[in-house]
């Protein structure tokens, strides 16, 4: 679309509605993709003006990680481990930075969303953690993780509720235990 519309750095991109229609995707999927692009620093949203393409030629993080990640089999395990560590650290930061409204919004979302999505859940956690570097690295690792021919894991909504309950109690140990149970990482909690 960027090529077809001849968009350049600084140009305004189409609205969510228009992107949804042109790409034949649901608006929630388009919104998630735009949020991911913004967290990566590839686009920026200006209130009252719209969403614009940023100059991403200097985004060395993508090149650095791709050269590391594509090296060997050990790197695949490292991607998995690093992604989990970032998620756990974002949970820790969320415990310190979230307010009752944030947790209420997360609880409401988990209860009411039709198509539950693990990535969307953790994007919300990362937003509560309010660490833009973690967000950028996590998004890149997530994409690499899914490109490694891993078997998609289906998570149970109740497991997320246990994690949210632990967050609401502001109990770090319970939160990390609930996370490890969600991810089936019984071995991981002792290491980290």
PDB file of N, CA and C in Angstrom, residues 146-185:
ATOM      1  N   UNK A 146       7.077 -16.330  15.857  1.00  0.00           N
ATOM      2  CA  UNK A 146       6.046 -16.937  15.014  1.00  0.00           C
ATOM      3  C   UNK A 146       6.601 -17.399  13.669  1.00  0.00           C
ATOM      4  N   UNK A 147       7.712 -16.849  13.255  1.00  0.00           N
ATOM      5  CA  UNK A 147       8.295 -17.262  11.975  1.00  0.00           C
ATOM      6  C   UNK A 147       9.164 -18.514  12.110  1.00  0.00           C
ATOM      7  N   UNK A 148       9.322 -19.022  13.314  1.00  0.00           N
ATOM      8  CA  UNK A 148      10.207 -20.164  13.550  1.00  0.00           C
ATOM      9  C   UNK A 148       9.494 -21.505  13.423  1.00  0.00           C
ATOM     10  N   UNK A 149       8.349 -21.521  12.784  1.00  0.00           N
ATOM     11  CA  UNK A 149       7.582 -22.756  12.601  1.00  0.00           C
ATOM     12  C   UNK A 149       7.213 -23.403  13.926  1.00  0.00           C
ATOM     13  N   UNK A 150       6.902 -22.586  14.904  1.00  0.00           N
ATOM     14  CA  UNK A 150       6.452 -23.126  16.178  1.00  0.00           C
ATOM     15  C   UNK A 150       4.983 -23.510  16.056  1.00  0.00           C
ATOM     16  N   UNK A 151       4.575 -24.476  16.838  1.00  0.00           N
ATOM     17  CA  UNK A 151       3.171 -24.897  16.842  1.00  0.00           C
ATOM     18  C   UNK A 151       2.384 -23.864  17.638  1.00  0.00           C
ATOM     19  N   UNK A 152       1.335 -23.299  17.043  1.00  0.00           N
ATOM     20  CA  UNK A 152       0.561 -22.296  17.770  1.00  0.00           C
ATOM     21  C   UNK A 152      -0.053 -22.898  19.033  1.00  0.00           C
ATOM     22  N   UNK A 153       0.080 -22.186  20.123  1.00  0.00           N
ATOM     23  CA  UNK A 153      -0.442 -22.651  21.401  1.00  0.00           C
ATOM     24  C   UNK A 153      -1.756 -21.930  21.660  1.00  0.00           C
ATOM     25  N   UNK A 154      -2.757 -22.688  22.056  1.00  0.00           N
ATOM     26  CA  UNK A 154      -4.032 -22.074  22.408  1.00  0.00           C
ATOM     27  C   UNK A 154      -4.076 -21.960  23.926  1.00  0.00           C
ATOM     28  N   UNK A 155      -4.293 -20.752  24.393  1.00  0.00           N
ATOM     29  CA  UNK A 155      -4.341 -20.504  25.819  1.00  0.00           C
ATOM     30  C   UNK A 155      -5.786 -20.401  26.275  1.00  0.00           C
ATOM     31  N   UNK A 156      -6.004 -20.774  27.512  1.00  0.00           N
ATOM     32  CA  UNK A 156      -7.323 -20.757  28.113  1.00  0.00           C
ATOM     33  C   UNK A 156      -7.589 -19.383  28.727  1.00  0.00           C
ATOM     34  N   UNK A 157      -8.736 -18.816  28.442  1.00  0.00           N
ATOM     35  CA  UNK A 157      -9.104 -17.491  28.958  1.00  0.00           C
ATOM     36  C   UNK A 157      -9.016 -17.448  30.489  1.00  0.00           C
ATOM     37  N   UNK A 158      -9.333 -18.557  31.144  1.00  0.00           N
ATOM     38  CA  UNK A 158      -9.294 -18.602  32.611  1.00  0.00           C
ATOM     39  C   UNK A 158      -7.870 -18.401  33.137  1.00  0.00           C
ATOM     40  N   UNK A 159      -6.878 -18.887  32.378  1.00  0.00           N
ATOM     41  CA  UNK A 159      -5.486 -18.688  32.796  1.00  0.00           C
ATOM     42  C   UNK A 159      -5.119 -17.205  32.803  1.00  0.00           C
ATOM     43  N   UNK A 160      -5.656 -16.460  31.844  1.00  0.00           N
ATOM     44  CA  UNK A 160      -5.415 -15.018  31.813  1.00  0.00           C
ATOM     45  C   UNK A 160      -6.103 -14.347  32.997  1.00  0.00           C
ATOM     46  N   UNK A 161      -7.280 -14.856  33.347  1.00  0.00           N
ATOM     47  CA  UNK A 161      -8.000 -14.278  34.482  1.00  0.00           C
ATOM     48  C   UNK A 161      -7.200 -14.470  35.767  1.00  0.00           C
ATOM     49  N   UNK A 162      -6.566 -15.631  35.933  1.00  0.00           N
ATOM     50  CA  UNK A 162      -5.714 -15.863  37.106  1.00  0.00           C
ATOM     51  C   UNK A 162      -4.556 -14.867  37.136  1.00  0.00           C
ATOM     52  N   UNK A 163      -3.991 -14.595  35.981  1.00  0.00           N
ATOM     53  CA  UNK A 163      -2.898 -13.626  35.884  1.00  0.00           C
ATOM     54  C   UNK A 163      -3.393 -12.224  36.242  1.00  0.00           C
ATOM     55  N   UNK A 164      -4.551 -11.864  35.744  1.00  0.00           N
ATOM     56  CA  UNK A 164      -5.120 -10.545  36.048  1.00  0.00           C
ATOM     57  C   UNK A 164      -5.448 -10.429  37.535  1.00  0.00           C
ATOM     58  N   UNK A 165      -5.984 -11.497  38.123  1.00  0.00           N
ATOM     59  CA  UNK A 165      -6.297 -11.477  39.560  1.00  0.00           C
ATOM     60  C   UNK A 165      -5.034 -11.227  40.382  1.00  0.00           C
ATOM     61  N   UNK A 166      -3.936 -11.877  39.992  1.00  0.00           N
ATOM     62  CA  UNK A 166      -2.661 -11.676  40.696  1.00  0.00           C
ATOM     63  C   UNK A 166      -2.167 -10.246  40.516  1.00  0.00           C
ATOM     64  N   UNK A 167      -2.314  -9.694  39.314  1.00  0.00           N
ATOM     65  CA  UNK A 167      -1.942  -8.293  39.078  1.00  0.00           C
ATOM     66  C   UNK A 167      -2.784  -7.363  39.948  1.00  0.00           C
ATOM     67  N   UNK A 168      -4.076  -7.641  40.027  1.00  0.00           N
ATOM     68  CA  UNK A 168      -4.980  -6.799  40.816  1.00  0.00           C
ATOM     69  C   UNK A 168      -4.594  -6.800  42.292  1.00  0.00           C
ATOM     70  N   UNK A 169      -4.070  -7.929  42.759  1.00  0.00           N
ATOM     71  CA  UNK A 169      -3.610  -8.025  44.151  1.00  0.00           C
ATOM     72  C   UNK A 169      -2.241  -7.371  44.347  1.00  0.00           C
ATOM     73  N   UNK A 170      -1.607  -6.994  43.227  1.00  0.00           N
ATOM     74  CA  UNK A 170      -0.259  -6.410  43.245  1.00  0.00           C
ATOM     75  C   UNK A 170       0.740  -7.334  43.947  1.00  0.00           C
ATOM     76  N   UNK A 171       0.592  -8.611  43.676  1.00  0.00           N
ATOM     77  CA  UNK A 171       1.440  -9.639  44.269  1.00  0.00           C
ATOM     78  C   UNK A 171       2.393 -10.167  43.193  1.00  0.00           C
ATOM     79  N   UNK A 172       3.668  -9.779  43.292  1.00  0.00           N
ATOM     80  CA  UNK A 172       4.639 -10.140  42.255  1.00  0.00           C
ATOM     81  C   UNK A 172       4.835 -11.642  42.138  1.00  0.00           C
ATOM     82  N   UNK A 173       4.981 -12.316  43.269  1.00  0.00           N
ATOM     83  CA  UNK A 173       5.223 -13.758  43.225  1.00  0.00           C
ATOM     84  C   UNK A 173       4.044 -14.493  42.579  1.00  0.00           C
ATOM     85  N   UNK A 174       2.829 -14.130  42.977  1.00  0.00           N
ATOM     86  CA  UNK A 174       1.629 -14.741  42.392  1.00  0.00           C
ATOM     87  C   UNK A 174       1.519 -14.426  40.900  1.00  0.00           C
ATOM     88  N   UNK A 175       1.865 -13.196  40.542  1.00  0.00           N
ATOM     89  CA  UNK A 175       1.788 -12.777  39.142  1.00  0.00           C
ATOM     90  C   UNK A 175       2.742 -13.597  38.282  1.00  0.00           C
ATOM     91  N   UNK A 176       3.982 -13.734  38.737  1.00  0.00           N
ATOM     92  CA  UNK A 176       4.962 -14.500  37.956  1.00  0.00           C
ATOM     93  C   UNK A 176       4.613 -15.983  37.917  1.00  0.00           C
ATOM     94  N   UNK A 177       4.072 -16.505  39.014  1.00  0.00           N
ATOM     95  CA  UNK A 177       3.634 -17.910  39.021  1.00  0.00           C
ATOM     96  C   UNK A 177       2.483 -18.122  38.048  1.00  0.00           C
ATOM     97  N   UNK A 178       1.541 -17.175  38.030  1.00  0.00           N
ATOM     98  CA  UNK A 178       0.407 -17.271  37.099  1.00  0.00           C
ATOM     99  C   UNK A 178       0.897 -17.178  35.653  1.00  0.00           C
ATOM    100  N   UNK A 179       1.884 -16.319  35.416  1.00  0.00           N
ATOM    101  CA  UNK A 179       2.460 -16.198  34.070  1.00  0.00           C
ATOM    102  C   UNK A 179       3.108 -17.521  33.654  1.00  0.00           C
ATOM    103  N   UNK A 180       3.915 -18.092  34.535  1.00  0.00           N
ATOM    104  CA  UNK A 180       4.600 -19.349  34.210  1.00  0.00           C
ATOM    105  C   UNK A 180       3.600 -20.481  34.004  1.00  0.00           C
ATOM    106  N   UNK A 181       2.514 -20.477  34.763  1.00  0.00           N
ATOM    107  CA  UNK A 181       1.466 -21.483  34.558  1.00  0.00           C
ATOM    108  C   UNK A 181       0.807 -21.276  33.195  1.00  0.00           C
ATOM    109  N   UNK A 182       0.549 -20.024  32.847  1.00  0.00           N
ATOM    110  CA  UNK A 182      -0.045 -19.702  31.547  1.00  0.00           C
ATOM    111  C   UNK A 182       0.838 -20.203  30.409  1.00  0.00           C
ATOM    112  N   UNK A 183       2.122 -19.965  30.515  1.00  0.00           N
ATOM    113  CA  UNK A 183       3.071 -20.323  29.463  1.00  0.00           C
ATOM    114  C   UNK A 183       3.618 -21.746  29.616  1.00  0.00           C
ATOM    115  N   UNK A 184       3.166 -22.451  30.674  1.00  0.00           N
ATOM    116  CA  UNK A 184       3.656 -23.797  30.947  1.00  0.00           C
ATOM    117  C   UNK A 184       5.172 -23.797  31.105  1.00  0.00           C
ATOM    118  N   UNK A 185       5.653 -22.902  31.948  1.00  0.00           N
ATOM    119  CA  UNK A 185       7.093 -22.712  32.150  1.00  0.00           C
ATOM    120  C   UNK A 185       7.507 -23.119  33.558  1.00  0.00           C
TER     121      UNK A 185
END
